[in-house]
XYZ file of C-alpha atoms in Angstrom:
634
model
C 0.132 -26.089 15.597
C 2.905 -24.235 16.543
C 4.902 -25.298 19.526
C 4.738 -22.528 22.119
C 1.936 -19.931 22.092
C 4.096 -17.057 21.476
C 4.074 -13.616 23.669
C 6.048 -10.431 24.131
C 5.491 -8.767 27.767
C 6.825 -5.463 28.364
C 7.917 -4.112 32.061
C 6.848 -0.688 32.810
C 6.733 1.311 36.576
C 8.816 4.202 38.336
C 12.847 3.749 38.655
C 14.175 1.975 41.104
C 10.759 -0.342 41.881
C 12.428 -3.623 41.006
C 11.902 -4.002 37.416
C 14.794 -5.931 36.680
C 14.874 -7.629 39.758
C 11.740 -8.773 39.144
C 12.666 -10.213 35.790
C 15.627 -11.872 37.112
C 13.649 -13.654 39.546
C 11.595 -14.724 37.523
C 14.084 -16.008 34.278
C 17.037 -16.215 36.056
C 18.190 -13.936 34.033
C 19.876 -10.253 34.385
C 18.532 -8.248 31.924
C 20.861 -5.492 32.639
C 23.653 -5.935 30.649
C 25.895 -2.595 30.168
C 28.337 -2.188 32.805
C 26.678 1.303 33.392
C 23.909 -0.307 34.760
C 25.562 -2.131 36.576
C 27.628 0.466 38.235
C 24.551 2.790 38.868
C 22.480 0.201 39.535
C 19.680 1.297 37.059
C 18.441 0.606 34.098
C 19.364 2.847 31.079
C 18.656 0.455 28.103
C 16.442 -2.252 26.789
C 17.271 -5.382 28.227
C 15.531 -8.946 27.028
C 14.810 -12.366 29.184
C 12.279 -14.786 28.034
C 9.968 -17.157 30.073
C 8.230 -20.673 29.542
C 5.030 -21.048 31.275
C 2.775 -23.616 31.452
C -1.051 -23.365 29.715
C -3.633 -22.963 32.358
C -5.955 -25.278 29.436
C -4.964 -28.923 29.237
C -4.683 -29.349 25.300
C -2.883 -25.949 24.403
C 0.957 -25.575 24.110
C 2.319 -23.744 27.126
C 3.623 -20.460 25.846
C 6.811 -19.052 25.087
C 7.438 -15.021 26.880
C 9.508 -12.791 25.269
C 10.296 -10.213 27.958
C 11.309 -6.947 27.499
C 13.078 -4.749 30.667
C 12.656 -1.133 30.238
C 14.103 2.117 31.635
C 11.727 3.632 34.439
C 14.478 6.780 34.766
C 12.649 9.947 33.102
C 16.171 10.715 31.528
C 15.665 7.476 29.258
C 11.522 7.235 28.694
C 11.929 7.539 25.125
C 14.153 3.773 25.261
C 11.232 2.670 27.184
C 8.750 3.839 24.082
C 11.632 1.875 22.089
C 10.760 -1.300 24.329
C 6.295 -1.480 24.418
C 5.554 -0.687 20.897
C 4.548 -4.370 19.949
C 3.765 -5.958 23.667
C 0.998 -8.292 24.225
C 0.505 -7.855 28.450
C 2.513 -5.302 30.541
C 3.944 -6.272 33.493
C 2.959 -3.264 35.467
C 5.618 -2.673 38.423
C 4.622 -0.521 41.678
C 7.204 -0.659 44.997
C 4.761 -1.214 48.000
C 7.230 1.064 50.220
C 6.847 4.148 47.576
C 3.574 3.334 45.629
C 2.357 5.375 42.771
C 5.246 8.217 41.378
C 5.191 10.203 38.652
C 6.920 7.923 36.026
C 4.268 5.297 37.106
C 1.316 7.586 35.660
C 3.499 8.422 32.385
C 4.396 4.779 31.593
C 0.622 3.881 32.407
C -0.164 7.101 30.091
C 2.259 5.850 27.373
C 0.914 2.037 27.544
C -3.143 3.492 27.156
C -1.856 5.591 23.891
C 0.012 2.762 22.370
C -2.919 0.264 23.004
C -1.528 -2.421 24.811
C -4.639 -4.125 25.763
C -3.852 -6.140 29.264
C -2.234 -5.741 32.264
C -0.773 -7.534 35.292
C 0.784 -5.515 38.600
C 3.368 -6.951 40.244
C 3.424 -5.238 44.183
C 7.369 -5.532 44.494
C 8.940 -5.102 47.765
C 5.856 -6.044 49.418
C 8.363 -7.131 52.255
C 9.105 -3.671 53.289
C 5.390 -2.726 53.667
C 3.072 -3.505 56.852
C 0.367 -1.890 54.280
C 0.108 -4.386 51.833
C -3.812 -4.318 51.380
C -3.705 -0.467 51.430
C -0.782 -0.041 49.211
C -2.872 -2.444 46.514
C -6.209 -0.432 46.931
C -4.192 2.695 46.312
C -3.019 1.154 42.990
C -6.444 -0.350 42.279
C -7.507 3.503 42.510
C -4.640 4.970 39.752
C -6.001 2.429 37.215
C -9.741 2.863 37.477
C -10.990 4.486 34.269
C -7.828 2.870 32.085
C -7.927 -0.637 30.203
C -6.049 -1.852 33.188
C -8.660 -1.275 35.654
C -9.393 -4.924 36.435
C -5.625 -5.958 36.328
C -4.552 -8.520 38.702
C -2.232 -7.316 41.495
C 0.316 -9.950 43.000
C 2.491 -9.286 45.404
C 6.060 -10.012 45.537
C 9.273 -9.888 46.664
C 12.587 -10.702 44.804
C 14.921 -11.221 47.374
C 12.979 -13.556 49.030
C 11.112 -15.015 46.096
C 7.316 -14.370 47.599
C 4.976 -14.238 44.741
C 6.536 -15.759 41.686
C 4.408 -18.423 41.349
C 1.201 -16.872 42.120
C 2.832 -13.988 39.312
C 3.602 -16.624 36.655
C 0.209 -18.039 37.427
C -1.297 -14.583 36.975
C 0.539 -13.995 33.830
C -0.585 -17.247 32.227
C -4.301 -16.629 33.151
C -4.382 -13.303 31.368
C -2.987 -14.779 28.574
C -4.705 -17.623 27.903
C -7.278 -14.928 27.314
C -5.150 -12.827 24.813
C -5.891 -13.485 21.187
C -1.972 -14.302 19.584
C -0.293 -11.605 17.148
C -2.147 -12.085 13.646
C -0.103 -13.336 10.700
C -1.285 -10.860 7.752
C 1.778 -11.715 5.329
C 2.835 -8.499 6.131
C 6.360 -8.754 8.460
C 8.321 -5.731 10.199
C 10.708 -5.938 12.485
C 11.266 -2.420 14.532
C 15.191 -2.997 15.278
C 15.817 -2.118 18.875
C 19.442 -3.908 19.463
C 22.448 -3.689 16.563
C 26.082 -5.648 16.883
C 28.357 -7.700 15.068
C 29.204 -11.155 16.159
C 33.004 -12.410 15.100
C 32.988 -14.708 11.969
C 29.317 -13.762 11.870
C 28.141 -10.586 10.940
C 25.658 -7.868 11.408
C 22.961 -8.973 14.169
C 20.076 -7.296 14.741
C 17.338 -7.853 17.347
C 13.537 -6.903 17.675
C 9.919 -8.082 18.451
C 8.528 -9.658 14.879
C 4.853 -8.347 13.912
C 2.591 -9.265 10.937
C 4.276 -11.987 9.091
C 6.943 -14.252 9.430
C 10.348 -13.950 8.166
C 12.564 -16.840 6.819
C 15.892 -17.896 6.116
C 17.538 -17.350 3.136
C 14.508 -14.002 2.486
C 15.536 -11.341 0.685
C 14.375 -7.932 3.201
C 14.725 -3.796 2.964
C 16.000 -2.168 5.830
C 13.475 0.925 6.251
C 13.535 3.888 5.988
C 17.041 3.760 4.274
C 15.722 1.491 1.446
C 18.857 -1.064 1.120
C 18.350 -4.437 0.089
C 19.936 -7.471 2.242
C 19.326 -11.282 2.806
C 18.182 -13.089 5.922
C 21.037 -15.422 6.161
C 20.002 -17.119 9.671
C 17.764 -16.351 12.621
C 17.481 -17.441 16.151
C 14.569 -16.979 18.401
C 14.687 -17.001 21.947
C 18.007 -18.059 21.784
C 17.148 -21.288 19.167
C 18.214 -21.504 15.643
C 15.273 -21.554 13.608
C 13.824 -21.610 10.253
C 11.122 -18.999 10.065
C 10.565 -16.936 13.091
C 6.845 -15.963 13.319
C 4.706 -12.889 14.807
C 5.048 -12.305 18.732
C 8.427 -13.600 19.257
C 12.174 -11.854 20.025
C 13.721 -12.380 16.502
C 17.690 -12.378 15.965
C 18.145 -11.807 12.772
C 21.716 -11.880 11.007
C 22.216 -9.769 8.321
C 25.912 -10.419 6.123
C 25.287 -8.108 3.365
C 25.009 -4.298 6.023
C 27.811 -3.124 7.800
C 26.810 -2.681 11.696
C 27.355 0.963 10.639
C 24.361 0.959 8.173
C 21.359 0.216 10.081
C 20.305 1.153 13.418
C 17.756 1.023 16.383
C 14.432 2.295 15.016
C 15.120 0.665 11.296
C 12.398 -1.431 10.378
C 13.072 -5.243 8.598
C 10.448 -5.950 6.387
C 9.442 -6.838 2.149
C 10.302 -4.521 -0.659
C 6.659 -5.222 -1.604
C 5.303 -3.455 1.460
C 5.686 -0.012 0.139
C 8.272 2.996 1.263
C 8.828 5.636 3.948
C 7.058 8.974 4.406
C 7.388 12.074 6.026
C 4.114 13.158 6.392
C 1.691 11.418 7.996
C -2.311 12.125 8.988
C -3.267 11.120 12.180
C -5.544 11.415 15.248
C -4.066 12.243 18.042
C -5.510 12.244 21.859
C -3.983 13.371 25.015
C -5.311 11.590 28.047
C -7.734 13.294 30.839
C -5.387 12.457 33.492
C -2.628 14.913 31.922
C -2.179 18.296 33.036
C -0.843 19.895 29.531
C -2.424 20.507 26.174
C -0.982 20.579 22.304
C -0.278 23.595 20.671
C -1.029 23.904 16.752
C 2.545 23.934 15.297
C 4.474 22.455 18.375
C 7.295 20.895 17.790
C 7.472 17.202 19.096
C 9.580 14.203 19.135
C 7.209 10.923 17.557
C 7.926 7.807 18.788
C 6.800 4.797 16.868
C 8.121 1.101 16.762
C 11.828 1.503 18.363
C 12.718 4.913 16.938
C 11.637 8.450 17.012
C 12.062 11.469 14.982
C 11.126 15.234 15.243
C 8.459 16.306 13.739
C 5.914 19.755 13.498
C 2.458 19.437 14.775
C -0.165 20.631 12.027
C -4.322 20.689 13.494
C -6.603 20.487 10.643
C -8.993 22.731 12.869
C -8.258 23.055 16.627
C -5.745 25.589 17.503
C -4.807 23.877 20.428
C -5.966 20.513 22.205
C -6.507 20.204 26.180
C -6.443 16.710 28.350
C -9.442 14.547 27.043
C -9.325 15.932 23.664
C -8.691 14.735 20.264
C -8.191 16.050 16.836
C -7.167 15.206 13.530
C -3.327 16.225 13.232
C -0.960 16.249 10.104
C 2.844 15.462 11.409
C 5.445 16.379 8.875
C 8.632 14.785 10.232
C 11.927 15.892 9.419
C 13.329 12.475 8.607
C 11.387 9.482 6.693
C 9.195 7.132 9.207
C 7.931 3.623 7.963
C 4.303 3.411 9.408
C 1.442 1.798 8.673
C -2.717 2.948 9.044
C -3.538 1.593 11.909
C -0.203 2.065 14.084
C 0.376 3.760 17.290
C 2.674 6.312 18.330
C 3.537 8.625 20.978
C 4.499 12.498 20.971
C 6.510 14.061 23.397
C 7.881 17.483 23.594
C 11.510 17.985 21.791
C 13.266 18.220 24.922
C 11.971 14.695 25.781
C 11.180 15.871 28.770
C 7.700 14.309 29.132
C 4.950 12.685 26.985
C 2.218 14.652 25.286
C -0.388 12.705 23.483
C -1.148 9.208 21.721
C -1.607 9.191 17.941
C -3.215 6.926 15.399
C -1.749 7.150 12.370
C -4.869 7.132 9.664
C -2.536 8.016 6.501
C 0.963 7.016 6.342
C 1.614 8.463 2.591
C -0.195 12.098 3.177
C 0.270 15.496 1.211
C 1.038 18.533 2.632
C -0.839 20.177 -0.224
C -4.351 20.884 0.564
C -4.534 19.423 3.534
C -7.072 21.354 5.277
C -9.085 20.061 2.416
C -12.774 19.597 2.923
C -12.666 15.984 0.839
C -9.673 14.808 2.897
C -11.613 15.938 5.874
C -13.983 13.880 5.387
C -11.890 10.704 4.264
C -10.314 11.263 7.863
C -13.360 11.968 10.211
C -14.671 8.530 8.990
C -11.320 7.018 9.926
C -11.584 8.921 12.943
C -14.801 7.449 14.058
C -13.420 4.124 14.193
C -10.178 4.029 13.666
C -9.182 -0.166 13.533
C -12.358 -0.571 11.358
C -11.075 -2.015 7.345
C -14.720 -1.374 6.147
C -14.023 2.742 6.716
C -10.069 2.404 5.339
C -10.839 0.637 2.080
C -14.360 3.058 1.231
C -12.126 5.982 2.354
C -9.256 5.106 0.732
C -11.324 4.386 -2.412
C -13.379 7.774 -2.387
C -9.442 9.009 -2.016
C -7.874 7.602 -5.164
C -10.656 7.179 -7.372
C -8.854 3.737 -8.818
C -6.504 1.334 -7.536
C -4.891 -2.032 -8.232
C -6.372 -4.418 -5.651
C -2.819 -5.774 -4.234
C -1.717 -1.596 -3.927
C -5.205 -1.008 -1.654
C -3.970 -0.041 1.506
C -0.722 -2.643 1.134
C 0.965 -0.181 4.265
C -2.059 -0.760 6.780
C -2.558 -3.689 9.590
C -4.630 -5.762 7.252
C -4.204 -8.581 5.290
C -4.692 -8.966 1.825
C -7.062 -11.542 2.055
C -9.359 -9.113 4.122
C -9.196 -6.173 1.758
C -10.256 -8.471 -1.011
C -13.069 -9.249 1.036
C -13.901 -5.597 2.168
C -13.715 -5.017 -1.687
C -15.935 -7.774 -2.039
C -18.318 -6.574 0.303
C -18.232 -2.895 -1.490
C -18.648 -4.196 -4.985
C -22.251 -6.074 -3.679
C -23.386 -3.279 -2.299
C -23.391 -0.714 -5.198
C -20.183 0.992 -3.290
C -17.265 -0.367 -6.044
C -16.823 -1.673 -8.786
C -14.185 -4.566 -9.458
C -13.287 -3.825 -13.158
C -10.148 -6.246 -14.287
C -7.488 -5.982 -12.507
C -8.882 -2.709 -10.805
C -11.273 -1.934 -7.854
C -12.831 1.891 -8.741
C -15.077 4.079 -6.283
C -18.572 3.392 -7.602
C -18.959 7.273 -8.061
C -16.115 7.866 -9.854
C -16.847 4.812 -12.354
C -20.377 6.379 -13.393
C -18.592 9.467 -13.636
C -16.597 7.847 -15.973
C -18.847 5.935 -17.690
C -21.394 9.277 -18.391
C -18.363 10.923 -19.969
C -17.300 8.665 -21.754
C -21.318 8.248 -23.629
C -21.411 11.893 -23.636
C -18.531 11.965 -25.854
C -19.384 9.300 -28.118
C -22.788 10.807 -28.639
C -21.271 14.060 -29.093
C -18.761 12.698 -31.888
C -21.800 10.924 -33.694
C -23.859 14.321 -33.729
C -20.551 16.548 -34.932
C -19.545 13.900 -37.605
C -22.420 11.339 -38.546
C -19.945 10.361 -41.261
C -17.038 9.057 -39.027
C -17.127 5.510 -37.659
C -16.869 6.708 -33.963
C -14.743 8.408 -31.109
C -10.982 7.575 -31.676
C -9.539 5.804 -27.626
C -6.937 8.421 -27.346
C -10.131 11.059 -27.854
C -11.612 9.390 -25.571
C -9.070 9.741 -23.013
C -8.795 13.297 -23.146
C -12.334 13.716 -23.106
C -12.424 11.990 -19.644
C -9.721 14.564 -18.533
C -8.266 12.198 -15.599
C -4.735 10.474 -15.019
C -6.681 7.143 -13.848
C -7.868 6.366 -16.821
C -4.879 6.241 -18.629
C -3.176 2.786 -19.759
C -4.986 -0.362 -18.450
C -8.552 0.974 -16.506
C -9.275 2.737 -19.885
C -9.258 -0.671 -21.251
C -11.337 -1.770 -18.835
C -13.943 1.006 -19.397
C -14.243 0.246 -23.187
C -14.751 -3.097 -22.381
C -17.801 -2.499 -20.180
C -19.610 -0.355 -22.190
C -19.290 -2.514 -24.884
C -21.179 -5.253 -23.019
C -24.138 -3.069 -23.629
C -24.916 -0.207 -27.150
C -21.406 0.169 -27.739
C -18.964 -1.083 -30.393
C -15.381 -1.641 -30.274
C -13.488 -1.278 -33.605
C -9.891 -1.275 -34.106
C -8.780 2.692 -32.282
C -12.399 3.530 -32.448
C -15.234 3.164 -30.349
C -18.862 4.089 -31.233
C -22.643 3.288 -30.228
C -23.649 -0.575 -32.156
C -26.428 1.578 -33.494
C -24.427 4.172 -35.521
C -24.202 3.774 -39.197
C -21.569 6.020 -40.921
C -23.139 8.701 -43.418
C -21.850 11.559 -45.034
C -23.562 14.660 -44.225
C -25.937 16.080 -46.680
C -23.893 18.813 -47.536
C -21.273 16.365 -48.637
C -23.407 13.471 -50.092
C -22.838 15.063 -53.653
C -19.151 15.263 -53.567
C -19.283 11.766 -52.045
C -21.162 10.224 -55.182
C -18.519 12.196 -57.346
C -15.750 10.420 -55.694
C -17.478 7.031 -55.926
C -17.720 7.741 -59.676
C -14.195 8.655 -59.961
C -12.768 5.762 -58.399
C -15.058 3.477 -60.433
C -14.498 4.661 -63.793
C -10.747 4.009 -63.940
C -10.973 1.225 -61.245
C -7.415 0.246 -61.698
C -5.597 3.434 -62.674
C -7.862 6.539 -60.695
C -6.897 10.043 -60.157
C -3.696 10.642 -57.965
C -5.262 11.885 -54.400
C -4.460 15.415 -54.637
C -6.664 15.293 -58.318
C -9.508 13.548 -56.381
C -9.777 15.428 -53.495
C -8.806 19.056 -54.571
C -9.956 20.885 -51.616
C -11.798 20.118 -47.797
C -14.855 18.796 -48.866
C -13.965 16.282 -50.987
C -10.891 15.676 -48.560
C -13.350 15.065 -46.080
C -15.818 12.949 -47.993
C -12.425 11.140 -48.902
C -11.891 10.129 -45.668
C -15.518 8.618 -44.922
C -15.136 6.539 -47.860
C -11.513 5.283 -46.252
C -13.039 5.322 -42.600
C -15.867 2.981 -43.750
C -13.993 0.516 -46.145
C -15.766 1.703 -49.259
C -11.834 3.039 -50.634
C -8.719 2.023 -49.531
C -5.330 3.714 -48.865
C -2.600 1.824 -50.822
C -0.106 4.699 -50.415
C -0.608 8.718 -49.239
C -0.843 9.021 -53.361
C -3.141 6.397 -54.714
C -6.509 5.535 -53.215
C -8.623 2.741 -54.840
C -11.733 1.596 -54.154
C -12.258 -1.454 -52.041
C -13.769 -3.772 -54.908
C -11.490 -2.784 -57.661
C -8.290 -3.566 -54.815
C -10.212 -7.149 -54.207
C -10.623 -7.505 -58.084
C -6.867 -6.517 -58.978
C -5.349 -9.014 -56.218
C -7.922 -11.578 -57.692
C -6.623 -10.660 -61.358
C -2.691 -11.032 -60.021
C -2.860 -14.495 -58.560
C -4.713 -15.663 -61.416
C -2.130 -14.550 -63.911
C 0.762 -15.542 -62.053
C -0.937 -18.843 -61.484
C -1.219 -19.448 -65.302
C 2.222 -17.741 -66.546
C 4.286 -18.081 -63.705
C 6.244 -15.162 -61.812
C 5.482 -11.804 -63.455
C 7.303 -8.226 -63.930
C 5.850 -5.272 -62.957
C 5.371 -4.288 -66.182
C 3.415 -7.440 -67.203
C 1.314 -6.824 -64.208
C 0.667 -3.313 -65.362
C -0.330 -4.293 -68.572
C -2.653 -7.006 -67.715
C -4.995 -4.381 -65.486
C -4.855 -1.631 -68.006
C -2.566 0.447 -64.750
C 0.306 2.686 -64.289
C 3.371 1.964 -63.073
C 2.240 4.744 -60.271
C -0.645 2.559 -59.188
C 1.032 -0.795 -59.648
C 4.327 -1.039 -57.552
C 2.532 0.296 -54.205
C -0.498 -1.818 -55.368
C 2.193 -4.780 -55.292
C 4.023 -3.694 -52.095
C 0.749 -4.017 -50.467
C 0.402 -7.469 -51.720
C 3.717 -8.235 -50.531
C 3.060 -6.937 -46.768
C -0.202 -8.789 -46.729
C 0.941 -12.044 -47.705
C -0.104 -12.958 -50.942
C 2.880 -12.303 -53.487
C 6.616 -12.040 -52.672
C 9.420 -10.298 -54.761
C 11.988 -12.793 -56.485
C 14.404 -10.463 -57.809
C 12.636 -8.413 -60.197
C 9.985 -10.652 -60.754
C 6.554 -11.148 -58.195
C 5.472 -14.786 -57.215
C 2.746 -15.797 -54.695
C 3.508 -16.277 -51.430
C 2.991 -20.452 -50.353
């Protein structure tokens, strides 16, 4: 068990209500650290404290608080977005001397969208009220209908240090009731703080989610793709090992320049998949707002500690009013690393003031055909619940036909372990099929599968004298790019655990039996005659098989082993080839090594039959050339 049960809690409330104060009081430490802040007395940036608490439960390990100070100024809401992406519990801040203001309701707005599930209030200044009760009513009105509705509300005073301990004690009751941040093996690390440390290095700071990251790991920076090495990372102000999900993670990076990687970069595995500029989403804006969405707005979307513009696209709706919700593309101008599942907020390009929530339901969309009624479909079932793996995998599946189990939704918020037991799940209910190395939509594998018989059948009908349906046939005849490579494999194989027949490049129903057609059984038992008359020394090809029909009777007798292709001049049949290799090691065996012309003499051959007769011998192992001589092989 891990030490500390680890949290992030993220301020949020109007400028000037005490934010920082508030932390301060409660750390002892001054999260406002640029000397602008200090001069204006405001907060303009992030600023970080963290905070031991005791467990309110006997046998669990007291937890560990990363806290992080935002910006309540409406000038510098989008570094607040930076701050709450990946918070556990809000510390919701209301002055009792001004109450609820404007940038109250938008960072309550922006906390609903991004889904941060709990809240507690902190009443700050409650000195300089003679209202208190009233002031906390008022508040407990502004949150009924949100998530926060049943929030504590403590109140406090920094200056004279009322409240902190009924606070902390407030804080730790809510989260001994907050599930921890899952480990899914999947680790990012939204970048909110960049420097360089003398003797050091590149530093970068930012709340860990999804996996743990390690000392000495190899990382991408996203969306920038470059490659770099973990050499050491603190936590909390610790050296440490590994630093795990829910904690403040220090990371220093030796191989980037402070120049090449900045706030809103992600930190996370190679493995996990690239950047995107298109994404599908749902997006919502909030009954309590007093502005709707316009089809092709352009907006500023915030997600993790960065933000980028991007073009509003409604697969339907023309424009979206407070309450509603929709199913949006966003095509950003810049790459985004996001995963199904994550949260983000628009707001208008002049970052003037927050629009909507979205859900991101595709990371990796296509502009092309968007509108499409398939995708529509795929998306509406996202839609309906949107945090549900059941509805990603089966969508996702019904999407690309065929998929490698590890590539299944590898940029989402689940683990790998619980898509291989969605898949599970799927394959027992008739919904996928699990074929090698490959999970397939059930629907697309019978489509498959029928083509694939129909054009076996079809090949036995057309030519009852060929063996079957040559693979790379087959492949066209299915007409798709997934069954190229590997999964075509795979689709051979199963039918073959049933009436079908796998041999060599050919594949064909265990019931066929080659035969010529009747039209060409005559020229057929010429051939045969041909080849058995001068067994060792038969017509040259072109003599045989003058023209198509005997060409292609030729061929049958080649395609079913009853004559054999020793060169594209000399064809013998099958039994006189076995009876001249019998012939050769028995006279070698009596009279030692032999010329060709010995050898030629002995079957009654040509020298045109006899050298490609012996090459053949040679490639399959049973003589070997000794200068001019033959030998057999040991």
């Amino acid at each position: 068990m891990s030490r500390f049960q680890h949290f992030i809690v993220a301020t949020a409330g109007h400028v000037d209500h005490g934010k920082s104060a508030l932390v301060k009081a409660l750390t002892g430490t001054d999260p406002d650290r640029l000397p602008e802040e200090k001069a204006r007395g405001i907060t303009i940036d992030l600023g970080f404290a963290h905070l031991e608490l005791p467990s309110i439960r006997p046998n669990d390990p007291p937890f560990l608080l990363g806290i992080v100070d935002v910006p309540g100024h409406e000038d510098f809401v989008k570094n607040m977005v930076a701050g709450v992406g990946s918070v556990d519990l809000a510390l919701f801040v209301v002055a009792a001397d001004d109450g609820w203001m404007p940038q109250t309701e938008e960072h309550l707005q922006i906390l609903n969208y991004l889904g941060v599930p709990r809240a507690v209030v902190a009443l700050t200044k409650a000195d300089l009220t003679q209202d208190e009760e009233g002031v906390g009513c008022a508040i407990r009105e502004k949150l009924r209908g949100t998530p926060y509705a049943d929030a504590p509300i403590v109140a406090t005073s920094s200056v004279s240090g009322r409240g902190m301990d009924e606070l902390k004690a407030a804080l730790a009751r809510v989260l001994a009731e907050t599930p921890p941040l899952r480990d899914i093996g999947k680790p990012r690390l939204p970048v909110d703080r960049v420097f360089q440390l003398q003797g050091v290095g590149t530093v970068v700071t930012g709340t860990l989610t999804g996996g743990t990251l390690r000392r000495g790991q190899t990382v991408v920076i996203q969306p920038s793709e470059k490659p770099t090495r973990i050499r050491s990372i603190q936590s909390h102000s610790r050296d440490v090992e590994s630093s795990e999900p829910g904690t403040r993670t220090a990371l220093n990076l030796p191989d980037l320049a402070v120049e090449e990687i900045h706030r809103g970069d992600v930190v996370t595995l190679a493995e996990l998949g690239g950047p995107s500029t298109t994404l599908d989403v749902l997006v919502e804006i909030s009954p309590r707002a007093n502005h709707s969405l316009k089809d092709g707005a352009l907006v500023k979307l915030h997600h993790g500690s960065g933000h980028t513009a991007a073009r509003v696209a409604f697969f339907s709706a023309k424009e979206l009013a407070p309450g509603e919700r929709g199913l949006t593309q966003l095509r950003c101008e810049e790459p985004v690393f996001v995963f199904a599942g994550d949260r983000a907020i628009l707001r208008d390009a002049a970052e003037q003031r927050t629009l909507a929530g979205a859900v991101v339901l595709d990371p990796d969309a296509s502009r092309k055909g968007f509108r499409g009624e398939t995708r529509r479909k795929i998306l509406d079932r996202r839609a309906q619940a949107p945090h549900d793996i059941l509805g990603y995998v089966a969508s996702q599946l019904a999407r690309d036909g065929v998929t490698r189990p590890t590539e299944l939704l590898r940029k989402s918020r689940f683990s790998v372990e619980e898509i291989r037991d969605c898949v599970s799940r799927l394959a027992a209910g008739g919904a996928a099929v699990v074929a090698g190395n490959f999970v397939v939509d059930a629907a697309m594998w019978r489509t498959m599968r029928l083509k694939a018989v129909e054009a076996i059948d079809a090949r036995h009908r057309a030519h009852p004298e060929q063996l079957g349906l040559p693979l790379n046939e087959l492949r066209v005849a299915l007409a798709a790019k997934q069954t190229s490579g590997e999964i075509l494999g795979e689709l051979v194989r199963d039918l073959c655990r049933s009436e079908f027949v796998h041999a060599g490049a050919v594949i064909r129903r265990a019931a066929h039996r080659p035969a010529l057609p009747e039209k060409l059984q005559a020229v057929g038992s010429k051939l045969r005659a041909a080849l058995a008359a001068k067994p060792f020394d038969p017509p040259s090809r072109q003599a045989l098989a003058p023209d198509p029909r005997s060409q292609q009777a030729l061929r049958f007798l080649i395609e079913t082993g009853e004559a054999v292709e020793i060169n594209p001049d000399v064809v013998l049949a099958a039994d006189a080839l076995a009876r001249a290799g019998e012939s050769i090691r028995r006279f070698i065996r009596e009279h030692g090594p032999a010329t060709v012309s010995e050898l030629r003499q002995m079957l009654g051959s040509s020298r045109r039959v006899v050298v490609p007769l012996l090459e053949r011998l040679d490639r399959d192992g049973i003589t070997f050339r000794q200068e001019d001589k033959r030998t057999l092989r040991p």
